[in-house]
Amino acid sequence: MKLLTAFLVGLACLFPAAARAATPTKAPLEVIVLGSGGPRPFGRASSSYIVKVDGLPRILVDAGPGAFLRIGELNLDVSTVDTVLLTHLHIDHSGDLAAFFNARALTSDNSITYRIFGPDGAGLFPKTSRFVDLLVGDSGAFAYQKTFGAPETFVVKDLAINLDSKQTRILDDKGLTIDEIATHHGDCPSVAYRINYKGVSVVFSGDMDASALPNLVRLAKNADLLIFHCAVLDPPGSPKQLYELHTPPRKIGEAAKQSGVKSLLLSHTAPDVESREPKVRSSIRTNYAGPVAFATDKLRVKVGGS
Ligand SMILES: [Zn+2]
């Protein structure tokens, strides 16, 4: 709790002018962590976040198992969510997507149009548009979903997955912009996202190995908050094959420094990382001097405002 308090104080310090204002100002962006774990079951929900824009829940980032439960526990009104960003299609990031559609359709009588973004397909992984079709399309496993609750339209864009693809702006909507870039997560196509609104920005790394760090550093340049998935210890602390999927703490710290991000939130915490928090923190400190915190389910982080 002490570390979390320090982190939140750190965040407030990023915006000293706002902090001095007599009346608190609304945060342009707020991240609510639905799931801070994955893929092993040990008490945390798997990877999922809601981003509030001007106080309204608008964006779902990943939908790992447990997201549905956390939405209910937080009594979150998801009736304004219109954008879904999928970093990749592993089960621990997408297993609750159909459950989310179901929950959202039951919260509103008005028709819903989702803008859904996710990686193109390769190998065993379908492209995101096919994935959504396999779930809720006319021949999908849950085709009945379209007959259940509010009418839904799914507008899905598949994103480039080669590491040399250029950074792309995928959304520009009344001051809310979202950029993406390809990352690398073993054999699973993956992308990272940056959400910008009213001068503040949040970056979601998703799961990625260190080979994609140059792209991530570019995407995260001077962002206010970088949410980086921290699923392994520094070598040789974790099984060797995991380094082909995830970035170790020392390299996360290097990337945070190189990109000049103002704060760092570690998520997708594995049990061995959770039990060695001080060690992970000090490894990151070798390079990065800004505020660092570990995510927990239901954590809320305001970005900007006071
Ligand atoms: Zn994962």
Short mmCIF file of N, CA and C in Angstrom, two decimals, residues 113-173:
data_model
loop_
_atom_site.label_atom_id
_atom_site.label_comp_id
_atom_site.label_asym_id
_atom_site.label_seq_id
_atom_site.Cartn_x
_atom_site.Cartn_y
_atom_site.Cartn_z
N THR A 113 -22.26 0.28 -31.67
CA THR A 113 -21.26 0.02 -32.71
C THR A 113 -19.90 -0.02 -32.03
N TYR A 114 -19.27 -1.19 -32.11
CA TYR A 114 -17.93 -1.33 -31.54
C TYR A 114 -16.88 -1.06 -32.60
N ARG A 115 -15.85 -0.32 -32.20
CA ARG A 115 -14.64 -0.22 -33.02
C ARG A 115 -13.64 -1.14 -32.36
N ILE A 116 -13.26 -2.18 -33.04
CA ILE A 116 -12.37 -3.18 -32.45
C ILE A 116 -11.07 -3.22 -33.24
N PHE A 117 -9.96 -3.18 -32.51
CA PHE A 117 -8.64 -3.23 -33.15
C PHE A 117 -7.84 -4.38 -32.55
N GLY A 118 -7.08 -5.06 -33.38
CA GLY A 118 -6.23 -6.13 -32.88
C GLY A 118 -5.32 -6.59 -34.01
N PRO A 119 -4.40 -7.49 -33.69
CA PRO A 119 -3.39 -7.88 -34.68
C PRO A 119 -3.95 -8.72 -35.83
N ASP A 120 -3.27 -8.64 -36.93
CA ASP A 120 -3.49 -9.52 -38.07
C ASP A 120 -3.14 -10.95 -37.65
N GLY A 121 -3.53 -11.92 -38.45
CA GLY A 121 -3.29 -13.32 -38.08
C GLY A 121 -1.97 -13.87 -38.59
N ALA A 122 -1.51 -14.95 -38.00
CA ALA A 122 -0.32 -15.69 -38.47
C ALA A 122 -0.29 -17.02 -37.73
N GLY A 123 0.14 -18.07 -38.44
CA GLY A 123 0.29 -19.38 -37.81
C GLY A 123 -1.02 -19.86 -37.20
N LEU A 124 -0.99 -20.18 -35.93
CA LEU A 124 -2.17 -20.72 -35.25
C LEU A 124 -3.18 -19.63 -34.88
N PHE A 125 -2.81 -18.38 -35.09
CA PHE A 125 -3.65 -17.29 -34.60
C PHE A 125 -4.44 -16.64 -35.73
N PRO A 126 -5.78 -16.58 -35.59
CA PRO A 126 -6.57 -15.91 -36.63
C PRO A 126 -6.37 -14.40 -36.56
N LYS A 127 -6.66 -13.71 -37.67
CA LYS A 127 -6.67 -12.25 -37.58
C LYS A 127 -7.84 -11.85 -36.68
N THR A 128 -7.77 -10.64 -36.16
CA THR A 128 -8.76 -10.22 -35.15
C THR A 128 -10.18 -10.23 -35.72
N SER A 129 -10.35 -9.81 -36.98
CA SER A 129 -11.70 -9.78 -37.56
C SER A 129 -12.29 -11.20 -37.62
N ARG A 130 -11.44 -12.18 -37.95
CA ARG A 130 -11.89 -13.58 -37.98
C ARG A 130 -12.20 -14.07 -36.57
N PHE A 131 -11.38 -13.66 -35.63
CA PHE A 131 -11.58 -14.04 -34.22
C PHE A 131 -12.96 -13.57 -33.74
N VAL A 132 -13.28 -12.31 -34.02
CA VAL A 132 -14.58 -11.76 -33.59
C VAL A 132 -15.71 -12.51 -34.29
N ASP A 133 -15.49 -12.82 -35.58
CA ASP A 133 -16.48 -13.60 -36.35
C ASP A 133 -16.69 -14.99 -35.75
N LEU A 134 -15.59 -15.61 -35.35
CA LEU A 134 -15.68 -16.97 -34.77
C LEU A 134 -16.46 -16.94 -33.46
N LEU A 135 -16.43 -15.79 -32.79
CA LEU A 135 -17.18 -15.66 -31.54
C LEU A 135 -18.64 -15.31 -31.80
N VAL A 136 -18.86 -14.17 -32.45
CA VAL A 136 -20.22 -13.61 -32.50
C VAL A 136 -20.73 -13.37 -33.91
N GLY A 137 -20.02 -13.84 -34.92
CA GLY A 137 -20.47 -13.72 -36.31
C GLY A 137 -21.66 -14.64 -36.58
N ASP A 138 -22.21 -14.55 -37.79
CA ASP A 138 -23.40 -15.33 -38.12
C ASP A 138 -23.19 -16.84 -37.96
N SER A 139 -21.94 -17.28 -38.21
CA SER A 139 -21.65 -18.71 -38.01
C SER A 139 -20.78 -18.93 -36.78
N GLY A 140 -20.72 -17.96 -35.93
CA GLY A 140 -19.84 -18.05 -34.76
C GLY A 140 -20.43 -18.92 -33.66
N ALA A 141 -19.58 -19.22 -32.69
CA ALA A 141 -20.01 -20.07 -31.57
C ALA A 141 -21.16 -19.43 -30.79
N PHE A 142 -21.12 -18.08 -30.71
CA PHE A 142 -22.17 -17.37 -29.96
C PHE A 142 -22.98 -16.47 -30.91
N ALA A 143 -23.38 -17.04 -32.04
CA ALA A 143 -24.16 -16.27 -33.03
C ALA A 143 -25.43 -15.71 -32.39
N TYR A 144 -25.93 -16.38 -31.37
CA TYR A 144 -27.17 -15.93 -30.70
C TYR A 144 -26.99 -14.55 -30.05
N GLN A 145 -25.72 -14.16 -29.82
CA GLN A 145 -25.46 -12.89 -29.13
C GLN A 145 -26.15 -11.72 -29.82
N LYS A 146 -26.23 -11.77 -31.16
CA LYS A 146 -26.84 -10.66 -31.91
C LYS A 146 -28.36 -10.60 -31.70
N THR A 147 -28.92 -11.63 -31.11
CA THR A 147 -30.36 -11.62 -30.85
C THR A 147 -30.65 -11.29 -29.39
N PHE A 148 -29.63 -10.93 -28.67
CA PHE A 148 -29.70 -10.87 -27.22
C PHE A 148 -29.35 -9.45 -26.77
N GLY A 149 -30.28 -8.71 -26.20
CA GLY A 149 -30.00 -7.34 -25.76
C GLY A 149 -29.93 -6.39 -26.94
N ALA A 150 -29.20 -5.28 -26.76
CA ALA A 150 -29.15 -4.22 -27.77
C ALA A 150 -28.51 -4.73 -29.07
N PRO A 151 -29.00 -4.21 -30.23
CA PRO A 151 -28.39 -4.59 -31.50
C PRO A 151 -26.93 -4.12 -31.57
N GLU A 152 -26.08 -4.97 -32.12
CA GLU A 152 -24.64 -4.66 -32.15
C GLU A 152 -24.07 -4.71 -33.55
N THR A 153 -23.15 -3.79 -33.81
CA THR A 153 -22.35 -3.84 -35.03
C THR A 153 -20.89 -3.89 -34.62
N PHE A 154 -20.15 -4.78 -35.26
CA PHE A 154 -18.73 -4.93 -34.92
C PHE A 154 -17.89 -4.46 -36.12
N VAL A 155 -17.19 -3.36 -35.94
CA VAL A 155 -16.30 -2.86 -37.00
C VAL A 155 -14.88 -3.19 -36.57
N VAL A 156 -14.27 -4.13 -37.26
CA VAL A 156 -12.98 -4.66 -36.79
C VAL A 156 -11.87 -4.31 -37.77
N LYS A 157 -10.77 -3.83 -37.22
CA LYS A 157 -9.60 -3.53 -38.07
C LYS A 157 -8.42 -4.39 -37.63
N ASP A 158 -7.86 -5.10 -38.61
CA ASP A 158 -6.68 -5.93 -38.35
C ASP A 158 -5.42 -5.08 -38.54
N LEU A 159 -4.52 -5.15 -37.60
CA LEU A 159 -3.34 -4.28 -37.62
C LEU A 159 -2.09 -5.03 -38.05
N ALA A 160 -1.21 -4.30 -38.73
CA ALA A 160 0.04 -4.91 -39.24
C ALA A 160 0.87 -5.48 -38.09
N ILE A 161 1.53 -6.59 -38.36
CA ILE A 161 2.25 -7.28 -37.27
C ILE A 161 3.75 -7.41 -37.52
N ASN A 162 4.22 -6.93 -38.67
CA ASN A 162 5.68 -6.98 -38.89
C ASN A 162 6.34 -5.87 -38.10
N LEU A 163 7.47 -6.21 -37.50
CA LEU A 163 8.13 -5.23 -36.63
C LEU A 163 8.56 -3.97 -37.38
N ASP A 164 8.74 -4.08 -38.69
CA ASP A 164 9.15 -2.87 -39.42
C ASP A 164 7.96 -2.07 -39.96
N SER A 165 6.74 -2.46 -39.59
CA SER A 165 5.57 -1.65 -39.97
C SER A 165 5.63 -0.34 -39.20
N LYS A 166 5.16 0.73 -39.85
CA LYS A 166 5.29 2.01 -39.15
C LYS A 166 4.16 2.22 -38.13
N GLN A 167 4.46 3.10 -37.18
CA GLN A 167 3.46 3.46 -36.18
C GLN A 167 2.26 4.08 -36.88
N THR A 168 1.05 3.71 -36.45
CA THR A 168 -0.15 4.14 -37.18
C THR A 168 -1.18 4.73 -36.23
N ARG A 169 -1.79 5.83 -36.65
CA ARG A 169 -2.92 6.39 -35.88
C ARG A 169 -4.19 5.67 -36.33
N ILE A 170 -4.86 5.01 -35.39
CA ILE A 170 -6.03 4.21 -35.77
C ILE A 170 -7.35 4.87 -35.36
N LEU A 171 -7.25 5.92 -34.55
CA LEU A 171 -8.48 6.59 -34.12
C LEU A 171 -8.20 8.07 -33.90
N ASP A 172 -9.12 8.90 -34.38
CA ASP A 172 -9.03 10.34 -34.15
C ASP A 172 -10.46 10.82 -34.00
N ASP A 173 -10.89 11.00 -32.75
CA ASP A 173 -12.30 11.24 -32.48
C ASP A 173 -12.44 12.33 -31.42
#
